[in-house]
Amino acid sequence: MAFLTDTDATYLQEKLAELLVRPVGLRLFTEPAGGLYVPGRPTCETCADAEALMNEVAALSDQIHLEIVDVSTRRDEAEQWGVSYVPTIAVGPGDEDAGVRFQGLPDGYEFTSFVETLASAGSENGHGLAPETIEALAALPTDVDIKTFVTPT
């Protein structure tokens, strides 16, 4: 089952060709569904859908590079990236860890934010921020951890 219609995929492919001037890395931390249900063991209900969607998105541009990380076999890597929930998608310019994470399946309203993040990561400076914004952020006395939550309500 495709997430994107042919019309949407064509539109996104054209827009990404305009917007992405440098490679964008997508790292999907996931856990495949086991064939056996074990009561009490948490399962990832959206991991398969997240992987399917990320494969569709990655196919839209040669500038998008997708890596699938199975946290059941690569726990150390997940910990290194600060990932404790699946699915989690790390987005950054090239292979850099820009600290940007999407937890859960970015569909519906969240998909717009996800595409805008791809465009920012693939922009010339890798973040899409204006010079004035960078100056203001540099003036902050300490590091700041920003979390943005998207909900359709």
Short mmCIF file of N, CA and C in Angstrom, two decimals:
data_model
loop_
_atom_site.label_atom_id
_atom_site.label_comp_id
_atom_site.label_asym_id
_atom_site.label_seq_id
_atom_site.Cartn_x
_atom_site.Cartn_y
_atom_site.Cartn_z
N MET A 1 0.84 -1.18 0.00
CA MET A 1 0.00 0.00 0.00
C MET A 1 0.88 1.24 0.00
N ALA A 2 0.72 2.06 -1.00
CA ALA A 2 1.48 3.30 -1.09
C ALA A 2 0.83 4.38 -0.23
N PHE A 3 1.66 5.16 0.43
CA PHE A 3 1.16 6.29 1.22
C PHE A 3 0.88 7.48 0.31
N LEU A 4 1.75 7.69 -0.66
CA LEU A 4 1.64 8.85 -1.54
C LEU A 4 0.90 8.47 -2.81
N THR A 5 -0.03 9.31 -3.20
CA THR A 5 -0.66 9.10 -4.50
C THR A 5 0.36 9.44 -5.58
N ASP A 6 0.10 9.01 -6.81
CA ASP A 6 1.01 9.33 -7.91
C ASP A 6 1.13 10.84 -8.08
N THR A 7 0.03 11.54 -7.93
CA THR A 7 0.03 13.00 -8.07
C THR A 7 0.88 13.65 -6.99
N ASP A 8 0.70 13.21 -5.75
CA ASP A 8 1.49 13.77 -4.64
C ASP A 8 2.97 13.43 -4.79
N ALA A 9 3.27 12.22 -5.19
CA ALA A 9 4.66 11.80 -5.37
C ALA A 9 5.34 12.63 -6.46
N THR A 10 4.65 12.85 -7.56
CA THR A 10 5.21 13.66 -8.64
C THR A 10 5.44 15.09 -8.19
N TYR A 11 4.46 15.66 -7.48
CA TYR A 11 4.61 17.02 -6.98
C TYR A 11 5.80 17.12 -6.03
N LEU A 12 5.89 16.20 -5.07
CA LEU A 12 7.00 16.21 -4.11
C LEU A 12 8.34 16.00 -4.80
N GLN A 13 8.39 15.13 -5.79
CA GLN A 13 9.62 14.88 -6.50
C GLN A 13 10.11 16.16 -7.18
N GLU A 14 9.20 16.91 -7.80
CA GLU A 14 9.55 18.17 -8.46
C GLU A 14 10.00 19.22 -7.44
N LYS A 15 9.27 19.33 -6.33
CA LYS A 15 9.64 20.32 -5.30
C LYS A 15 10.98 19.99 -4.66
N LEU A 16 11.20 18.72 -4.36
CA LEU A 16 12.47 18.33 -3.74
C LEU A 16 13.63 18.55 -4.70
N ALA A 17 13.41 18.38 -5.99
CA ALA A 17 14.46 18.63 -6.98
C ALA A 17 14.87 20.11 -6.94
N GLU A 18 13.91 20.99 -6.69
CA GLU A 18 14.20 22.43 -6.58
C GLU A 18 14.86 22.77 -5.25
N LEU A 19 14.40 22.16 -4.16
CA LEU A 19 14.79 22.59 -2.82
C LEU A 19 16.05 21.93 -2.27
N LEU A 20 16.30 20.69 -2.62
CA LEU A 20 17.43 19.98 -2.03
C LEU A 20 18.69 20.23 -2.85
N VAL A 21 19.61 21.00 -2.28
CA VAL A 21 20.86 21.31 -2.97
C VAL A 21 22.03 20.54 -2.38
N ARG A 22 21.76 19.78 -1.33
CA ARG A 22 22.79 18.94 -0.70
C ARG A 22 22.12 17.69 -0.16
N PRO A 23 22.90 16.65 0.09
CA PRO A 23 22.31 15.39 0.57
C PRO A 23 21.65 15.54 1.94
N VAL A 24 20.60 14.77 2.11
CA VAL A 24 19.86 14.71 3.38
C VAL A 24 19.89 13.26 3.85
N GLY A 25 20.25 13.08 5.11
CA GLY A 25 20.26 11.73 5.68
C GLY A 25 19.00 11.47 6.49
N LEU A 26 18.40 10.34 6.24
CA LEU A 26 17.27 9.86 7.05
C LEU A 26 17.74 8.56 7.70
N ARG A 27 17.62 8.50 8.99
CA ARG A 27 17.99 7.28 9.71
C ARG A 27 16.74 6.85 10.48
N LEU A 28 16.13 5.76 10.03
CA LEU A 28 14.92 5.24 10.66
C LEU A 28 15.29 4.16 11.66
N PHE A 29 15.00 4.43 12.93
CA PHE A 29 15.21 3.45 13.98
C PHE A 29 13.89 2.71 14.15
N THR A 30 13.94 1.40 13.94
CA THR A 30 12.72 0.61 13.91
C THR A 30 12.97 -0.76 14.52
N GLU A 31 11.92 -1.47 14.70
CA GLU A 31 12.02 -2.84 15.19
C GLU A 31 11.01 -3.66 14.41
N PRO A 32 11.47 -4.59 13.62
CA PRO A 32 10.53 -5.36 12.81
C PRO A 32 9.62 -6.21 13.69
N ALA A 33 8.43 -6.41 13.19
CA ALA A 33 7.47 -7.24 13.92
C ALA A 33 7.94 -8.68 13.89
N GLY A 34 7.91 -9.31 15.04
CA GLY A 34 8.26 -10.73 15.10
C GLY A 34 7.08 -11.56 14.66
N GLY A 35 7.34 -12.76 14.26
CA GLY A 35 6.25 -13.62 13.83
C GLY A 35 5.45 -14.18 15.00
N LEU A 36 5.97 -14.02 16.21
CA LEU A 36 5.34 -14.61 17.37
C LEU A 36 4.91 -13.52 18.32
N TYR A 37 3.65 -13.53 18.71
CA TYR A 37 3.17 -12.55 19.70
C TYR A 37 3.47 -13.08 21.10
N VAL A 38 4.16 -12.26 21.87
CA VAL A 38 4.48 -12.63 23.24
C VAL A 38 3.75 -11.66 24.16
N PRO A 39 2.77 -12.15 24.95
CA PRO A 39 2.04 -11.24 25.83
C PRO A 39 2.99 -10.47 26.76
N GLY A 40 2.72 -9.18 26.87
CA GLY A 40 3.53 -8.33 27.73
C GLY A 40 4.71 -7.69 27.03
N ARG A 41 5.13 -8.23 25.89
CA ARG A 41 6.25 -7.63 25.15
C ARG A 41 5.70 -6.54 24.25
N PRO A 42 6.21 -5.31 24.38
CA PRO A 42 5.70 -4.24 23.53
C PRO A 42 6.03 -4.50 22.06
N THR A 43 5.10 -4.14 21.21
CA THR A 43 5.32 -4.26 19.77
C THR A 43 5.17 -2.88 19.14
N CYS A 44 5.81 -2.69 18.04
CA CYS A 44 5.74 -1.42 17.33
C CYS A 44 4.64 -1.51 16.28
N GLU A 45 3.56 -0.80 16.52
CA GLU A 45 2.40 -0.88 15.62
C GLU A 45 2.59 -0.10 14.33
N THR A 46 3.50 0.89 14.33
CA THR A 46 3.66 1.74 13.14
C THR A 46 5.02 1.60 12.48
N CYS A 47 5.88 0.70 12.95
CA CYS A 47 7.22 0.57 12.39
C CYS A 47 7.20 0.17 10.91
N ALA A 48 6.38 -0.80 10.55
CA ALA A 48 6.32 -1.23 9.15
C ALA A 48 5.83 -0.10 8.25
N ASP A 49 4.82 0.64 8.71
CA ASP A 49 4.32 1.77 7.93
C ASP A 49 5.38 2.87 7.81
N ALA A 50 6.11 3.12 8.89
CA ALA A 50 7.17 4.14 8.86
C ALA A 50 8.24 3.76 7.86
N GLU A 51 8.61 2.49 7.84
CA GLU A 51 9.62 2.04 6.88
C GLU A 51 9.12 2.17 5.45
N ALA A 52 7.87 1.79 5.22
CA ALA A 52 7.30 1.91 3.87
C ALA A 52 7.27 3.38 3.43
N LEU A 53 6.85 4.27 4.32
CA LEU A 53 6.78 5.70 3.98
C LEU A 53 8.18 6.26 3.72
N MET A 54 9.15 5.91 4.56
CA MET A 54 10.51 6.43 4.36
C MET A 54 11.11 5.91 3.05
N ASN A 55 10.80 4.68 2.68
CA ASN A 55 11.26 4.18 1.38
C ASN A 55 10.64 4.96 0.23
N GLU A 56 9.36 5.30 0.35
CA GLU A 56 8.71 6.11 -0.68
C GLU A 56 9.35 7.49 -0.78
N VAL A 57 9.59 8.10 0.37
CA VAL A 57 10.19 9.45 0.39
C VAL A 57 11.60 9.41 -0.19
N ALA A 58 12.40 8.43 0.22
CA ALA A 58 13.78 8.34 -0.26
C ALA A 58 13.83 8.13 -1.78
N ALA A 59 12.83 7.46 -2.33
CA ALA A 59 12.80 7.21 -3.77
C ALA A 59 12.48 8.48 -4.57
N LEU A 60 12.06 9.54 -3.89
CA LEU A 60 11.69 10.77 -4.59
C LEU A 60 12.89 11.62 -5.01
N SER A 61 14.06 11.38 -4.41
CA SER A 61 15.21 12.22 -4.72
C SER A 61 16.51 11.46 -4.48
N ASP A 62 17.47 11.65 -5.39
CA ASP A 62 18.80 11.07 -5.21
C ASP A 62 19.54 11.75 -4.06
N GLN A 63 19.04 12.90 -3.60
CA GLN A 63 19.67 13.63 -2.50
C GLN A 63 19.28 13.07 -1.13
N ILE A 64 18.27 12.20 -1.10
CA ILE A 64 17.82 11.63 0.17
C ILE A 64 18.41 10.24 0.34
N HIS A 65 19.12 10.06 1.46
CA HIS A 65 19.78 8.78 1.74
C HIS A 65 19.16 8.19 3.00
N LEU A 66 18.59 7.00 2.86
CA LEU A 66 17.88 6.34 3.96
C LEU A 66 18.70 5.19 4.51
N GLU A 67 18.80 5.14 5.83
CA GLU A 67 19.39 3.99 6.51
C GLU A 67 18.37 3.47 7.51
N ILE A 68 18.11 2.18 7.46
CA ILE A 68 17.19 1.53 8.38
C ILE A 68 18.03 0.91 9.50
N VAL A 69 17.72 1.25 10.74
CA VAL A 69 18.45 0.72 11.89
C VAL A 69 17.49 -0.14 12.71
N ASP A 70 17.75 -1.42 12.74
CA ASP A 70 16.95 -2.36 13.54
C ASP A 70 17.49 -2.30 14.97
N VAL A 71 16.73 -1.69 15.86
CA VAL A 71 17.22 -1.49 17.23
C VAL A 71 17.32 -2.81 18.01
N SER A 72 16.68 -3.87 17.53
CA SER A 72 16.79 -5.15 18.23
C SER A 72 18.18 -5.76 18.03
N THR A 73 18.86 -5.38 16.96
CA THR A 73 20.20 -5.90 16.71
C THR A 73 21.28 -4.82 16.82
N ARG A 74 20.87 -3.55 16.87
CA ARG A 74 21.84 -2.44 16.92
C ARG A 74 21.49 -1.47 18.06
N ARG A 75 21.27 -2.01 19.25
CA ARG A 75 20.87 -1.20 20.42
C ARG A 75 21.89 -0.12 20.75
N ASP A 76 23.18 -0.45 20.64
CA ASP A 76 24.22 0.53 20.96
C ASP A 76 24.10 1.76 20.07
N GLU A 77 23.83 1.54 18.81
CA GLU A 77 23.69 2.67 17.88
C GLU A 77 22.46 3.52 18.24
N ALA A 78 21.38 2.86 18.59
CA ALA A 78 20.18 3.60 19.00
C ALA A 78 20.48 4.44 20.23
N GLU A 79 21.18 3.88 21.19
CA GLU A 79 21.55 4.63 22.40
C GLU A 79 22.46 5.79 22.06
N GLN A 80 23.41 5.56 21.17
CA GLN A 80 24.34 6.62 20.75
C GLN A 80 23.58 7.80 20.13
N TRP A 81 22.52 7.51 19.42
CA TRP A 81 21.72 8.55 18.78
C TRP A 81 20.62 9.07 19.71
N GLY A 82 20.55 8.59 20.93
CA GLY A 82 19.56 9.06 21.89
C GLY A 82 18.15 8.59 21.59
N VAL A 83 18.04 7.45 20.96
CA VAL A 83 16.73 6.93 20.56
C VAL A 83 16.25 5.91 21.59
N SER A 84 15.07 6.16 22.14
CA SER A 84 14.50 5.21 23.11
C SER A 84 13.13 4.70 22.69
N TYR A 85 12.57 5.25 21.63
CA TYR A 85 11.26 4.82 21.13
C TYR A 85 11.36 4.51 19.65
N VAL A 86 10.55 3.56 19.20
CA VAL A 86 10.48 3.27 17.78
C VAL A 86 9.04 3.44 17.31
N PRO A 87 8.84 3.88 16.09
CA PRO A 87 9.87 4.32 15.17
C PRO A 87 10.33 5.75 15.50
N THR A 88 11.60 6.00 15.28
CA THR A 88 12.17 7.33 15.37
C THR A 88 12.95 7.58 14.10
N ILE A 89 12.77 8.77 13.53
CA ILE A 89 13.46 9.14 12.30
C ILE A 89 14.37 10.32 12.61
N ALA A 90 15.67 10.13 12.39
CA ALA A 90 16.63 11.22 12.54
C ALA A 90 16.83 11.84 11.17
N VAL A 91 16.77 13.18 11.11
CA VAL A 91 16.93 13.91 9.86
C VAL A 91 18.08 14.88 10.01
N GLY A 92 18.95 14.91 9.02
CA GLY A 92 20.05 15.85 9.08
C GLY A 92 20.71 16.03 7.74
N PRO A 93 21.50 17.09 7.61
CA PRO A 93 22.24 17.28 6.36
C PRO A 93 23.32 16.22 6.22
N GLY A 94 23.36 15.57 5.08
CA GLY A 94 24.36 14.52 4.87
C GLY A 94 24.24 13.43 5.90
N ASP A 95 25.37 13.07 6.50
CA ASP A 95 25.38 12.04 7.54
C ASP A 95 25.45 12.64 8.93
N GLU A 96 25.27 13.96 9.03
CA GLU A 96 25.37 14.63 10.32
C GLU A 96 24.17 14.33 11.20
N ASP A 97 24.43 14.28 12.50
CA ASP A 97 23.33 14.19 13.46
C ASP A 97 23.00 15.61 13.88
N ALA A 98 21.95 16.15 13.30
CA ALA A 98 21.54 17.52 13.59
C ALA A 98 20.66 17.59 14.84
N GLY A 99 20.39 16.45 15.45
CA GLY A 99 19.56 16.43 16.65
C GLY A 99 18.07 16.49 16.37
N VAL A 100 17.68 16.41 15.10
CA VAL A 100 16.26 16.49 14.72
C VAL A 100 15.70 15.07 14.69
N ARG A 101 14.62 14.87 15.43
CA ARG A 101 14.00 13.55 15.50
C ARG A 101 12.49 13.67 15.30
N PHE A 102 11.95 12.71 14.60
CA PHE A 102 10.50 12.53 14.50
C PHE A 102 10.21 11.21 15.16
N GLN A 103 9.37 11.24 16.18
CA GLN A 103 8.98 9.99 16.83
C GLN A 103 7.59 9.63 16.35
N GLY A 104 7.44 8.38 15.97
CA GLY A 104 6.16 7.93 15.44
C GLY A 104 6.13 8.06 13.93
N LEU A 105 5.00 7.77 13.37
CA LEU A 105 4.79 7.80 11.92
C LEU A 105 4.42 9.22 11.51
N PRO A 106 5.24 9.89 10.69
CA PRO A 106 4.92 11.26 10.29
C PRO A 106 3.94 11.29 9.12
N ASP A 107 2.70 10.96 9.41
CA ASP A 107 1.68 11.02 8.35
C ASP A 107 0.63 12.05 8.74
N GLY A 108 -0.30 12.26 7.87
CA GLY A 108 -1.33 13.27 8.14
C GLY A 108 -0.69 14.65 8.24
N TYR A 109 -1.08 15.40 9.26
CA TYR A 109 -0.56 16.75 9.45
C TYR A 109 0.95 16.76 9.68
N GLU A 110 1.46 15.73 10.30
CA GLU A 110 2.89 15.66 10.60
C GLU A 110 3.73 15.55 9.34
N PHE A 111 3.16 15.04 8.26
CA PHE A 111 3.94 14.85 7.04
C PHE A 111 4.42 16.18 6.47
N THR A 112 3.60 17.22 6.59
CA THR A 112 4.01 18.54 6.12
C THR A 112 5.24 19.02 6.87
N SER A 113 5.24 18.87 8.18
CA SER A 113 6.40 19.25 8.99
C SER A 113 7.63 18.43 8.60
N PHE A 114 7.41 17.16 8.32
CA PHE A 114 8.51 16.29 7.93
C PHE A 114 9.13 16.76 6.61
N VAL A 115 8.31 17.07 5.62
CA VAL A 115 8.81 17.53 4.32
C VAL A 115 9.53 18.87 4.48
N GLU A 116 9.00 19.77 5.30
CA GLU A 116 9.67 21.05 5.53
C GLU A 116 11.03 20.83 6.19
N THR A 117 11.13 19.84 7.06
CA THR A 117 12.41 19.52 7.69
C THR A 117 13.40 18.97 6.67
N LEU A 118 12.93 18.15 5.76
CA LEU A 118 13.79 17.66 4.67
C LEU A 118 14.34 18.84 3.87
N ALA A 119 13.46 19.78 3.53
CA ALA A 119 13.88 20.95 2.75
C ALA A 119 14.91 21.77 3.51
N SER A 120 14.72 21.95 4.81
CA SER A 120 15.69 22.71 5.61
C SER A 120 17.04 21.99 5.66
N ALA A 121 17.00 20.67 5.91
CA ALA A 121 18.25 19.90 5.99
C ALA A 121 18.99 19.87 4.66
N GLY A 122 18.25 19.93 3.57
CA GLY A 122 18.86 19.89 2.24
C GLY A 122 19.15 21.25 1.66
N SER A 123 18.93 22.30 2.45
CA SER A 123 19.21 23.66 1.97
C SER A 123 20.72 23.89 1.95
N GLU A 124 21.12 24.99 1.37
CA GLU A 124 22.55 25.28 1.20
C GLU A 124 23.31 25.25 2.52
N ASN A 125 22.71 25.81 3.57
CA ASN A 125 23.41 25.85 4.86
C ASN A 125 23.07 24.67 5.76
N GLY A 126 22.16 23.80 5.32
CA GLY A 126 21.86 22.59 6.07
C GLY A 126 20.86 22.76 7.19
N HIS A 127 20.33 23.97 7.36
CA HIS A 127 19.34 24.16 8.42
C HIS A 127 18.24 25.13 8.03
N GLY A 128 18.41 25.92 7.00
CA GLY A 128 17.35 26.82 6.54
C GLY A 128 17.13 28.04 7.41
N LEU A 129 18.03 28.31 8.36
CA LEU A 129 17.86 29.45 9.26
C LEU A 129 18.49 30.71 8.66
N ALA A 130 17.86 31.84 8.92
CA ALA A 130 18.38 33.13 8.48
C ALA A 130 19.59 33.51 9.33
N PRO A 131 20.52 34.30 8.79
CA PRO A 131 21.70 34.72 9.55
C PRO A 131 21.35 35.41 10.88
N GLU A 132 20.26 36.18 10.89
CA GLU A 132 19.84 36.85 12.13
C GLU A 132 19.44 35.84 13.20
N THR A 133 18.81 34.78 12.78
CA THR A 133 18.40 33.74 13.73
C THR A 133 19.63 33.03 14.30
N ILE A 134 20.60 32.77 13.45
CA ILE A 134 21.83 32.12 13.92
C ILE A 134 22.55 33.01 14.93
N GLU A 135 22.59 34.30 14.67
CA GLU A 135 23.21 35.24 15.61
C GLU A 135 22.48 35.23 16.95
N ALA A 136 21.16 35.26 16.91
CA ALA A 136 20.38 35.27 18.15
C ALA A 136 20.59 33.97 18.93
N LEU A 137 20.64 32.85 18.23
CA LEU A 137 20.88 31.57 18.90
C LEU A 137 22.28 31.50 19.49
N ALA A 138 23.25 32.05 18.79
CA ALA A 138 24.64 32.05 19.29
C ALA A 138 24.77 32.89 20.56
N ALA A 139 23.88 33.85 20.73
CA ALA A 139 23.94 34.73 21.91
C ALA A 139 23.33 34.10 23.16
N LEU A 140 22.66 32.96 23.01
CA LEU A 140 22.08 32.30 24.18
C LEU A 140 23.19 31.87 25.14
N PRO A 141 23.00 32.07 26.43
CA PRO A 141 24.07 31.76 27.39
C PRO A 141 24.33 30.26 27.59
N THR A 142 23.33 29.41 27.32
CA THR A 142 23.50 27.97 27.49
C THR A 142 22.80 27.24 26.35
N ASP A 143 23.11 25.96 26.22
CA ASP A 143 22.43 25.15 25.22
C ASP A 143 20.96 25.04 25.58
N VAL A 144 20.12 24.92 24.56
CA VAL A 144 18.68 24.83 24.76
C VAL A 144 18.19 23.57 24.05
N ASP A 145 17.37 22.79 24.73
CA ASP A 145 16.77 21.60 24.15
C ASP A 145 15.34 21.95 23.77
N ILE A 146 15.05 21.96 22.47
CA ILE A 146 13.73 22.36 21.99
C ILE A 146 12.99 21.12 21.52
N LYS A 147 11.77 20.98 22.00
CA LYS A 147 10.91 19.88 21.56
C LYS A 147 9.65 20.50 20.98
N THR A 148 9.27 20.02 19.81
CA THR A 148 8.06 20.49 19.17
C THR A 148 7.12 19.30 19.03
N PHE A 149 5.90 19.48 19.45
CA PHE A 149 4.91 18.41 19.36
C PHE A 149 3.85 18.83 18.35
N VAL A 150 3.53 17.91 17.45
CA VAL A 150 2.54 18.16 16.42
C VAL A 150 1.35 17.26 16.69
N THR A 151 0.18 17.85 16.70
CA THR A 151 -1.03 17.07 16.92
C THR A 151 -2.15 17.68 16.07
N PRO A 152 -3.05 16.87 15.57
CA PRO A 152 -4.10 17.38 14.70
C PRO A 152 -5.24 18.11 15.45
N THR A 153 -5.17 18.24 16.76
CA THR A 153 -6.28 18.89 17.47
C THR A 153 -6.11 20.38 17.54
#
